[in-house]
PDB file of N, CA and C in Angstrom:
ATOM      1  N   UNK Y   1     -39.548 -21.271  16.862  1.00 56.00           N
ATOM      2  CA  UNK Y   1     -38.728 -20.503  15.928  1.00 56.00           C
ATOM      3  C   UNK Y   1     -39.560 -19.468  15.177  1.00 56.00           C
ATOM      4  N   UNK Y   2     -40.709 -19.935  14.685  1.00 70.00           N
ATOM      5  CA  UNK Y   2     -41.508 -18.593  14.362  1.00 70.00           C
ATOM      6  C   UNK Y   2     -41.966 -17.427  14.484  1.00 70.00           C
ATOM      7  N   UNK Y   3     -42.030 -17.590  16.176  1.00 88.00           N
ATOM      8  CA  UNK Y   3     -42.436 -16.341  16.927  1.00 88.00           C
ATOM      9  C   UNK Y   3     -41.169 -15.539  17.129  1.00 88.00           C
ATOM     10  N   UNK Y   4     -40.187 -16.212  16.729  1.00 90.00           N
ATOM     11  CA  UNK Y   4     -38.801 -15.408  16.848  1.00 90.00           C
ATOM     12  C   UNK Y   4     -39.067 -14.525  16.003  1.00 90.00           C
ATOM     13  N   UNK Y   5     -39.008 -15.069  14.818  1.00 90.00           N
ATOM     14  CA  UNK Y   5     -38.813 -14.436  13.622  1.00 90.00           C
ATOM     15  C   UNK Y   5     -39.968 -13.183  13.090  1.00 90.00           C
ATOM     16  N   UNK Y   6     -41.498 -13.628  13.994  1.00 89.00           N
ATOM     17  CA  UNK Y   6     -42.456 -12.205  13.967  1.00 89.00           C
ATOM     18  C   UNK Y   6     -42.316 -11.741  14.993  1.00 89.00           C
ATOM     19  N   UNK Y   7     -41.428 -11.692  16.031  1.00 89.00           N
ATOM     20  CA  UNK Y   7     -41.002 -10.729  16.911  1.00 89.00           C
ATOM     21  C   UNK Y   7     -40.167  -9.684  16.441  1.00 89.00           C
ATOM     22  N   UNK Y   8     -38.850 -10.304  15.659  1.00 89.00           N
ATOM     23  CA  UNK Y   8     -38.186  -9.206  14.746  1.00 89.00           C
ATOM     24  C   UNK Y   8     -38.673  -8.370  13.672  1.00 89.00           C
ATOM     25  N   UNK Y   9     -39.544  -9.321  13.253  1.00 87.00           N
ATOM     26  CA  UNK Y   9     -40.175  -8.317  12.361  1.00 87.00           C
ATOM     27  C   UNK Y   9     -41.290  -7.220  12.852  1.00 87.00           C
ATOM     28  N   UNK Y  10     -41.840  -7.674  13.811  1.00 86.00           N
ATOM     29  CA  UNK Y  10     -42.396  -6.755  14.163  1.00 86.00           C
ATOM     30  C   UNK Y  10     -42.027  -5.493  15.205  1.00 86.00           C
ATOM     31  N   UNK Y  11     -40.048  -5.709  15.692  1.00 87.00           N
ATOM     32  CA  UNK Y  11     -39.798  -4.772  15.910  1.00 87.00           C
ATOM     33  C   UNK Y  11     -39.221  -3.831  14.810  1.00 87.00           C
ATOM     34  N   UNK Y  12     -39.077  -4.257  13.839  1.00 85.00           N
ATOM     35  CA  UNK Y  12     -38.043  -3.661  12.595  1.00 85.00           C
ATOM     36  C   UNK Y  12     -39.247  -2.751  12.690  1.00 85.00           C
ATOM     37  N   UNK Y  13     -40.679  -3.370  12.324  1.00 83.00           N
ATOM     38  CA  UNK Y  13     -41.935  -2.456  11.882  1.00 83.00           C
ATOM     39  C   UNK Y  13     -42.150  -1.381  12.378  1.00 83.00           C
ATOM     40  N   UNK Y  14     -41.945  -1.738  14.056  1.00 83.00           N
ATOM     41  CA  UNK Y  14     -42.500  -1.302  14.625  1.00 83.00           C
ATOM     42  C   UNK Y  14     -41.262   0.610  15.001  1.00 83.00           C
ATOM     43  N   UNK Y  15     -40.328   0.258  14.495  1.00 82.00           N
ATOM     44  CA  UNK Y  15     -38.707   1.137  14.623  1.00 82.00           C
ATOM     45  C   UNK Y  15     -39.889   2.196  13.771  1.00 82.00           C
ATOM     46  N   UNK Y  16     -40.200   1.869  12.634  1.00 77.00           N
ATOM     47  CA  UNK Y  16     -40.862   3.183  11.575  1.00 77.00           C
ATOM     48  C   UNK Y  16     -39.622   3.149  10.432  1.00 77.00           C
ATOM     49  N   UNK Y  17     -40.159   4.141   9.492  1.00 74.00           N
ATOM     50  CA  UNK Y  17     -39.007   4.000   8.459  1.00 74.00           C
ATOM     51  C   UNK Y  17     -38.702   5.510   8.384  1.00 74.00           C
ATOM     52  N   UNK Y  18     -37.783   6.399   8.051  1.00 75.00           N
ATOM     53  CA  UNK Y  18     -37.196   7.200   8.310  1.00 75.00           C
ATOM     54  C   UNK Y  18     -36.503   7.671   6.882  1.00 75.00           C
ATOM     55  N   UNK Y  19     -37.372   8.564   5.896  1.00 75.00           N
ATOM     56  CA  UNK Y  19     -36.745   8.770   5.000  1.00 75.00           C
ATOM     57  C   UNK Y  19     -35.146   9.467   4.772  1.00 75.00           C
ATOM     58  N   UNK Y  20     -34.684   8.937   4.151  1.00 78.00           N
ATOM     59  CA  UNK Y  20     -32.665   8.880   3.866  1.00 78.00           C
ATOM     60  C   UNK Y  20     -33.156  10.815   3.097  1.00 78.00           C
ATOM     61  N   UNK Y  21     -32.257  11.463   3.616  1.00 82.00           N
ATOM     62  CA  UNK Y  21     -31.719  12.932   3.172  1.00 82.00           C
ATOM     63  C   UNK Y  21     -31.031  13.132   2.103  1.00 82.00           C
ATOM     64  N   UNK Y  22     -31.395  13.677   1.272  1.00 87.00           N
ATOM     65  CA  UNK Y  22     -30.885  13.798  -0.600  1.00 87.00           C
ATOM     66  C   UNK Y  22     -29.077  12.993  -0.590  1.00 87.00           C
ATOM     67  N   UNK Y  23     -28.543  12.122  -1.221  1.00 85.00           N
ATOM     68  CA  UNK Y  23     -27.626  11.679  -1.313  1.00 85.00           C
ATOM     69  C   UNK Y  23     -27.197  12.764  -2.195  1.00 85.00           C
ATOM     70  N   UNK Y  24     -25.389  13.410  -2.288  1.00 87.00           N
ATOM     71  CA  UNK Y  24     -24.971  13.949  -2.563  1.00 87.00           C
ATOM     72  C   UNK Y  24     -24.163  13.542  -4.047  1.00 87.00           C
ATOM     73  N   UNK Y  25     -24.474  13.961  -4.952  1.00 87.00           N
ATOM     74  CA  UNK Y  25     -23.951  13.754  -6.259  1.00 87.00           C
ATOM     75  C   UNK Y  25     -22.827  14.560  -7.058  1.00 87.00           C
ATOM     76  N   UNK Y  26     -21.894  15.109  -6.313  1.00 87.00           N
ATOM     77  CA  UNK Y  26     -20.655  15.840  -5.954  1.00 87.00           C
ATOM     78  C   UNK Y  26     -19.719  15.021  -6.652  1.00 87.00           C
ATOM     79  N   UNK Y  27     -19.726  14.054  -7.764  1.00 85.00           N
ATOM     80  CA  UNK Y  27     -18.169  13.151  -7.642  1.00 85.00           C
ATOM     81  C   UNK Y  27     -17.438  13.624  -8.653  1.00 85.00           C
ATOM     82  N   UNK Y  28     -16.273  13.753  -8.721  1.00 81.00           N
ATOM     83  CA  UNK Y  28     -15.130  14.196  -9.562  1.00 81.00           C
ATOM     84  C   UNK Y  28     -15.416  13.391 -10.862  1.00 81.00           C
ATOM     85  N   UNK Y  29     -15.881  14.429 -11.403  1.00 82.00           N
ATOM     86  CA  UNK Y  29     -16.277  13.881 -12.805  1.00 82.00           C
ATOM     87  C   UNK Y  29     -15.089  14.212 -14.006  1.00 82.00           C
ATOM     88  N   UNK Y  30     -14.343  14.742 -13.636  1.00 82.00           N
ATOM     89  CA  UNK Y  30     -12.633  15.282 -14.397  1.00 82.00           C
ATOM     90  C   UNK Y  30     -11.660  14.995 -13.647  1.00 82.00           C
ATOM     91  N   UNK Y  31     -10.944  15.215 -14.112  1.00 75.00           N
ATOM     92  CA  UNK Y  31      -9.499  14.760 -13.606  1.00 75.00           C
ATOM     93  C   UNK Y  31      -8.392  14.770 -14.288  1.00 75.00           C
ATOM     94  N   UNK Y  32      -7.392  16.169 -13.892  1.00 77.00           N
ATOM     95  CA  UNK Y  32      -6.316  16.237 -14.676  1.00 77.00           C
ATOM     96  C   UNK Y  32      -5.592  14.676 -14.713  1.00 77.00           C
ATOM     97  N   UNK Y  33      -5.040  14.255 -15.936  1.00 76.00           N
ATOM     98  CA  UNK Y  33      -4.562  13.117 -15.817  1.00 76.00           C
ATOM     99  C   UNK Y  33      -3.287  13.193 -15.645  1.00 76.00           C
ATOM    100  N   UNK Y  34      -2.749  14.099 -15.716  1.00 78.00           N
ATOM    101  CA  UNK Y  34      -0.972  14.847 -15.237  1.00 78.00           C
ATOM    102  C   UNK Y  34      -0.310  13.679 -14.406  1.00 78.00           C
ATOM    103  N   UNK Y  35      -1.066  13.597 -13.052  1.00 84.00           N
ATOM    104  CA  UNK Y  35      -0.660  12.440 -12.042  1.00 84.00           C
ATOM    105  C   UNK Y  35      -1.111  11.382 -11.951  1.00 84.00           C
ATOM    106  N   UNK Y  36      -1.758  11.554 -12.853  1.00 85.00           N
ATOM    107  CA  UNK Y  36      -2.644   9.515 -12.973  1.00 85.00           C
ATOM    108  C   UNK Y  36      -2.038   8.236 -12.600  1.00 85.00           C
ATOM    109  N   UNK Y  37      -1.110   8.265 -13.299  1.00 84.00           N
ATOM    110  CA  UNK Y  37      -0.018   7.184 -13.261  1.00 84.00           C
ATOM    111  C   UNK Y  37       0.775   7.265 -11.788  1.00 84.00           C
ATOM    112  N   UNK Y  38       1.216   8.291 -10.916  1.00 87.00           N
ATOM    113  CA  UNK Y  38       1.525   7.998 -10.016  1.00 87.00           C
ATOM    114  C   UNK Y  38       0.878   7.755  -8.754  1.00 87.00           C
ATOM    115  N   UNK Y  39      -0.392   8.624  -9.101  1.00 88.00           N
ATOM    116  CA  UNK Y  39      -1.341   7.911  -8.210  1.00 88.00           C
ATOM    117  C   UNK Y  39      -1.734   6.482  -8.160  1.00 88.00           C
ATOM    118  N   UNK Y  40      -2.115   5.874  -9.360  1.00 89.00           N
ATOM    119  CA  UNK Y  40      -2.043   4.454  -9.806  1.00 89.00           C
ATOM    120  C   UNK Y  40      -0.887   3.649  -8.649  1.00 89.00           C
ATOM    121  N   UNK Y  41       0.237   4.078  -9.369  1.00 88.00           N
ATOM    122  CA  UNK Y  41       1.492   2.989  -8.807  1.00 88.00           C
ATOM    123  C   UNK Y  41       1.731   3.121  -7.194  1.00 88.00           C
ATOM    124  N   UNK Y  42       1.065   4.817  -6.489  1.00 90.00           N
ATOM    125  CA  UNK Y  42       1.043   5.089  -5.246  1.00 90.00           C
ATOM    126  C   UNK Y  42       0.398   3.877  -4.758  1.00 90.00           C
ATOM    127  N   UNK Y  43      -0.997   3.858  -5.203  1.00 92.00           N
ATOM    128  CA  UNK Y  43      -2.307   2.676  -5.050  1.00 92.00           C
ATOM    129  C   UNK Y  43      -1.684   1.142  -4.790  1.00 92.00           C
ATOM    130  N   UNK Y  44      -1.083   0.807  -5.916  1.00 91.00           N
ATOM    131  CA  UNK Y  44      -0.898  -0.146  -6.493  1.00 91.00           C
ATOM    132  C   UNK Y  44      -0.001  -0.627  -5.531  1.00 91.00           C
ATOM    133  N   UNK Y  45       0.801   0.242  -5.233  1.00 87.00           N
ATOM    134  CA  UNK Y  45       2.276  -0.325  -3.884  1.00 87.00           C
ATOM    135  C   UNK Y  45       1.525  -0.489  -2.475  1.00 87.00           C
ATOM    136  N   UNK Y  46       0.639  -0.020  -2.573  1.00 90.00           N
ATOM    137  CA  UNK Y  46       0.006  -0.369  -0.993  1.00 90.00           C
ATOM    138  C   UNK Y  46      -0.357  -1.639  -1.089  1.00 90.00           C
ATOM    139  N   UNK Y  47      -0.836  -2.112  -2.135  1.00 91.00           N
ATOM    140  CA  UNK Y  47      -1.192  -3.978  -1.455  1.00 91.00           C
ATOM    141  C   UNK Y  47       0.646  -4.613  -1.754  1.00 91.00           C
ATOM    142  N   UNK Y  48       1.751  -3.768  -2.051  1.00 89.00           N
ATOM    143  CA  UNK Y  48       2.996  -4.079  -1.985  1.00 89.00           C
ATOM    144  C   UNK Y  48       3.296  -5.228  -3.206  1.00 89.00           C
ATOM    145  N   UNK Y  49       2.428  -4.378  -4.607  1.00 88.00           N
ATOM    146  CA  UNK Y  49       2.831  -4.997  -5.450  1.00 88.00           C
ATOM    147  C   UNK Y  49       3.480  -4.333  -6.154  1.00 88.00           C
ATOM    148  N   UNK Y  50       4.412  -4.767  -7.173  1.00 86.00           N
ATOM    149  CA  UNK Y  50       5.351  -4.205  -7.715  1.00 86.00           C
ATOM    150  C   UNK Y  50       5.011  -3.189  -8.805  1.00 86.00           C
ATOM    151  N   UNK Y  51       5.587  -2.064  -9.221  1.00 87.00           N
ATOM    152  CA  UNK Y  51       5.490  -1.473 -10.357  1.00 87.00           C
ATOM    153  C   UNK Y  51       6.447  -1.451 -11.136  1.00 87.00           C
ATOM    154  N   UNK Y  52       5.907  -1.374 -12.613  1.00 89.00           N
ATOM    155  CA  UNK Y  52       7.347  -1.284 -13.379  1.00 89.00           C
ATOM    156  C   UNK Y  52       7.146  -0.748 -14.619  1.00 89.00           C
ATOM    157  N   UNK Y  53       7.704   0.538 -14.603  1.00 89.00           N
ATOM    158  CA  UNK Y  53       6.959   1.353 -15.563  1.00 89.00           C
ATOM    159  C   UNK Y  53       8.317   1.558 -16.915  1.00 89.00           C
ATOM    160  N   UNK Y  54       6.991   1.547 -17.947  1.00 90.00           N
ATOM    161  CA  UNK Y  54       7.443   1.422 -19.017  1.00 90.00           C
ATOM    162  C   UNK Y  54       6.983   1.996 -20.343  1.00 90.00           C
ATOM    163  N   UNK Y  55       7.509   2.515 -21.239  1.00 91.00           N
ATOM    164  CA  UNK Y  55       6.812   3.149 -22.496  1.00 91.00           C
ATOM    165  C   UNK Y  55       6.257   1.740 -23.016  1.00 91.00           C
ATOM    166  N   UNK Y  56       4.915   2.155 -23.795  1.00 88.00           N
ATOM    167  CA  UNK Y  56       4.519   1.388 -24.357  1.00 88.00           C
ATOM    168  C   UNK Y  56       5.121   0.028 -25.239  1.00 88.00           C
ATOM    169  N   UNK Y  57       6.216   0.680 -25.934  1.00 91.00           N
ATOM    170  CA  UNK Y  57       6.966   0.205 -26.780  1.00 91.00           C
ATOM    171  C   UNK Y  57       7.952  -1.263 -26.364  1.00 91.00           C
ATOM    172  N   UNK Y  58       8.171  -0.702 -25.203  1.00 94.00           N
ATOM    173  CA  UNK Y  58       8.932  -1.168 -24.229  1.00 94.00           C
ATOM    174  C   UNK Y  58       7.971  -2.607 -23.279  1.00 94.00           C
ATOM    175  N   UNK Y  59       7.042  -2.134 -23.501  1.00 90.00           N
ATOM    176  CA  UNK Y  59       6.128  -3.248 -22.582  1.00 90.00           C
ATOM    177  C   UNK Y  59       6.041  -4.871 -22.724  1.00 90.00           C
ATOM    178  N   UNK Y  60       5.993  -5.273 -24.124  1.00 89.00           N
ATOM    179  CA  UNK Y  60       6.354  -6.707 -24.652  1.00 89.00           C
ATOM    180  C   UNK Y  60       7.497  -7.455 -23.692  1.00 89.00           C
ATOM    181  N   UNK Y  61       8.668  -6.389 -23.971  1.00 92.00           N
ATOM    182  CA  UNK Y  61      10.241  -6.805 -23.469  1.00 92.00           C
ATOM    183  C   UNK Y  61      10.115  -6.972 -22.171  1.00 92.00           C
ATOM    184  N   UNK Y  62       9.394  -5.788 -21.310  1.00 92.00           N
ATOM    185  CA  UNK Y  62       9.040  -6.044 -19.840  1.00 92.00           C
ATOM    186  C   UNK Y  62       8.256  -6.973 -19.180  1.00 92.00           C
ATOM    187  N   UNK Y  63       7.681  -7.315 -19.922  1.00 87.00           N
ATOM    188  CA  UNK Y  63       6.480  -8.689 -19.386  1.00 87.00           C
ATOM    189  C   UNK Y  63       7.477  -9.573 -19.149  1.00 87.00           C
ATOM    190  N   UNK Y  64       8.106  -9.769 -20.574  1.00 86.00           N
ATOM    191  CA  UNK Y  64       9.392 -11.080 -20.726  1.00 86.00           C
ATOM    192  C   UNK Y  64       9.794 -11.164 -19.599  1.00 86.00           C
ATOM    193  N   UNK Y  65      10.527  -9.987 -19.084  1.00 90.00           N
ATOM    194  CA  UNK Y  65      11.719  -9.732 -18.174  1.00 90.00           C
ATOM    195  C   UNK Y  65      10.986 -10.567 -16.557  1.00 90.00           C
ATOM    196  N   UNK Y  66       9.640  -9.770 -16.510  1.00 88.00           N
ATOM    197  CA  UNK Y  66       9.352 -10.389 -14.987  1.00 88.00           C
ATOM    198  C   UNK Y  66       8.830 -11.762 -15.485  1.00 88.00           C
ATOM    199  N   UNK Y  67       8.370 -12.268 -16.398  1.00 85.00           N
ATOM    200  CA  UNK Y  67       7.728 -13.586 -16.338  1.00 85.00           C
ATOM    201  C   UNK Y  67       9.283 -14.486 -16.080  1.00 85.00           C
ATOM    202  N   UNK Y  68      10.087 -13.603 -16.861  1.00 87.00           N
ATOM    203  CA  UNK Y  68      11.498 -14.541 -16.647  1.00 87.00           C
ATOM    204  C   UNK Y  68      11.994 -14.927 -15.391  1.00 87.00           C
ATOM    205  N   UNK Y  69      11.932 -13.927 -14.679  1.00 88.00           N
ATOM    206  CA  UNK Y  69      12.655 -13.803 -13.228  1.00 88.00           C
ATOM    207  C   UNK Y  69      11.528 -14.423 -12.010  1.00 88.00           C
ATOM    208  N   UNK Y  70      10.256 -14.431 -12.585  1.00 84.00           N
ATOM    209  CA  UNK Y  70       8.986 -15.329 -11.702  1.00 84.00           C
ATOM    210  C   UNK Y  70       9.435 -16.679 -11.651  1.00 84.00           C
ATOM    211  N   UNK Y  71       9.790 -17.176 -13.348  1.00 78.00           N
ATOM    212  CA  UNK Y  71       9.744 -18.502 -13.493  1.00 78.00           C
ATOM    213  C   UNK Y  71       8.419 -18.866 -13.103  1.00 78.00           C
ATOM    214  N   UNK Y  72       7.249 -19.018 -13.925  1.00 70.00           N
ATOM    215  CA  UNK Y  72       6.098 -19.218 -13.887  1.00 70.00           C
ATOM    216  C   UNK Y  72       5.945 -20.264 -14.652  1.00 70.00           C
ATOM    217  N   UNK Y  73       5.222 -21.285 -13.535  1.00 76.00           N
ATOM    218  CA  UNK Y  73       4.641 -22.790 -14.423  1.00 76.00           C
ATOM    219  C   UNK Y  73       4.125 -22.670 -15.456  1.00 76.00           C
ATOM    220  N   UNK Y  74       2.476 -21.632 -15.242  1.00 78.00           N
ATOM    221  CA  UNK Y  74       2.059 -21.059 -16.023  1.00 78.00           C
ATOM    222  C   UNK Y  74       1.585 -19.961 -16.413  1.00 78.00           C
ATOM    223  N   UNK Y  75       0.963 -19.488 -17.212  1.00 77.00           N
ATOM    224  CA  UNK Y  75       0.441 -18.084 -17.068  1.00 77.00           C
ATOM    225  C   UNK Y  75      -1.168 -18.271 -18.147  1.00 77.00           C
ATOM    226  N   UNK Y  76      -1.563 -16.940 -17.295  1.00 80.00           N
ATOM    227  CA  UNK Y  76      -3.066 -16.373 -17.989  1.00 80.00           C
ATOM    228  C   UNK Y  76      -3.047 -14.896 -18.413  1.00 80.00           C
ATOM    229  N   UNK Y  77      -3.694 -14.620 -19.625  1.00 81.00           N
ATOM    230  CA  UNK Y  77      -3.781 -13.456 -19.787  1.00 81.00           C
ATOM    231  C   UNK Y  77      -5.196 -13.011 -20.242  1.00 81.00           C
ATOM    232  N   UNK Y  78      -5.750 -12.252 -20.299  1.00 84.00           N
ATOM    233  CA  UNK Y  78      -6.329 -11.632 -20.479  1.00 84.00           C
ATOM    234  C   UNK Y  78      -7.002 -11.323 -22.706  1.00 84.00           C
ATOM    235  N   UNK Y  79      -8.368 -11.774 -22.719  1.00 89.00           N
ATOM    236  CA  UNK Y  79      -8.666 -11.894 -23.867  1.00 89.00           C
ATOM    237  C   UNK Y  79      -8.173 -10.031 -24.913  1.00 89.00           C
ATOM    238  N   UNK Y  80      -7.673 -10.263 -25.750  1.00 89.00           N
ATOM    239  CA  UNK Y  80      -7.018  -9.298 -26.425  1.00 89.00           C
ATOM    240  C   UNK Y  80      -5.463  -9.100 -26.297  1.00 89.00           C
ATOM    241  N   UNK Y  81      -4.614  -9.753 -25.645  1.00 84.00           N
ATOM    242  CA  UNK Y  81      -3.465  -9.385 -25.276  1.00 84.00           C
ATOM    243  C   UNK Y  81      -2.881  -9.528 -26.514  1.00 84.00           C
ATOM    244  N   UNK Y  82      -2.250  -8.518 -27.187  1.00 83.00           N
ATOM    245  CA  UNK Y  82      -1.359  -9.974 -28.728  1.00 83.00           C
ATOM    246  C   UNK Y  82      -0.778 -10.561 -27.901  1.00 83.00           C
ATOM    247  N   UNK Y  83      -0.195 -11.549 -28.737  1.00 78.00           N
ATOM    248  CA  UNK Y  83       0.154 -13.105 -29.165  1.00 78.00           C
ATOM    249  C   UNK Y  83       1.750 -12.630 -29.201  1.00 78.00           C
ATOM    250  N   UNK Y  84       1.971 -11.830 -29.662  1.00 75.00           N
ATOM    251  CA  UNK Y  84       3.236 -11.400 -29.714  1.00 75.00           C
ATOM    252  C   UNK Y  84       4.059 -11.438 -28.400  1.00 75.00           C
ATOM    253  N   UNK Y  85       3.294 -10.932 -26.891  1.00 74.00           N
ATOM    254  CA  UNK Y  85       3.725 -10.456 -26.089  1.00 74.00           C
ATOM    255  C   UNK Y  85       4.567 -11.801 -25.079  1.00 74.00           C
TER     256      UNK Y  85
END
């Protein structure tokens, strides 16, 4: 088993190393946020989960609504959520 293992290594060695060509640092550092949200829910529907959009205000009442219609044993949320919700 040893000589396996300094055979590979000594072909990896023996390959040479081949310095990598400037990586490109080009990334969208802005972004009108105009379409944010539908890009989001575009995203979001591809693993074919649901969206359900709502004014802020509105969001408490909406949680209700799907936890209602889940019928969930239990639930987890997330540290900061109020208590209210």
């Amino acid at each position: 088993m040893p000589d396996s293992k300094a055979a590979i290594l000594a072909r990896i060695a023996a390959a040479g190393h081949r310095a990598a060509g400037p990586i490109p640092r080009d990334y969208q550092r802005t972004r009108d946020l105009g379409g944010l949200v539908d890009l989001a829910a575009e995203r979001i529907a591809d693993y074919q989960a649901t969206v359900h959009r709502c004014t802020p205000a509105e969001l408490p009442a909406r949680i209700g609504d799907v936890l209602t219609a889940r019928s969930p044993g239990t639930m987890t949320a997330p540290p900061g959520v109020p208590a209210a919700w």
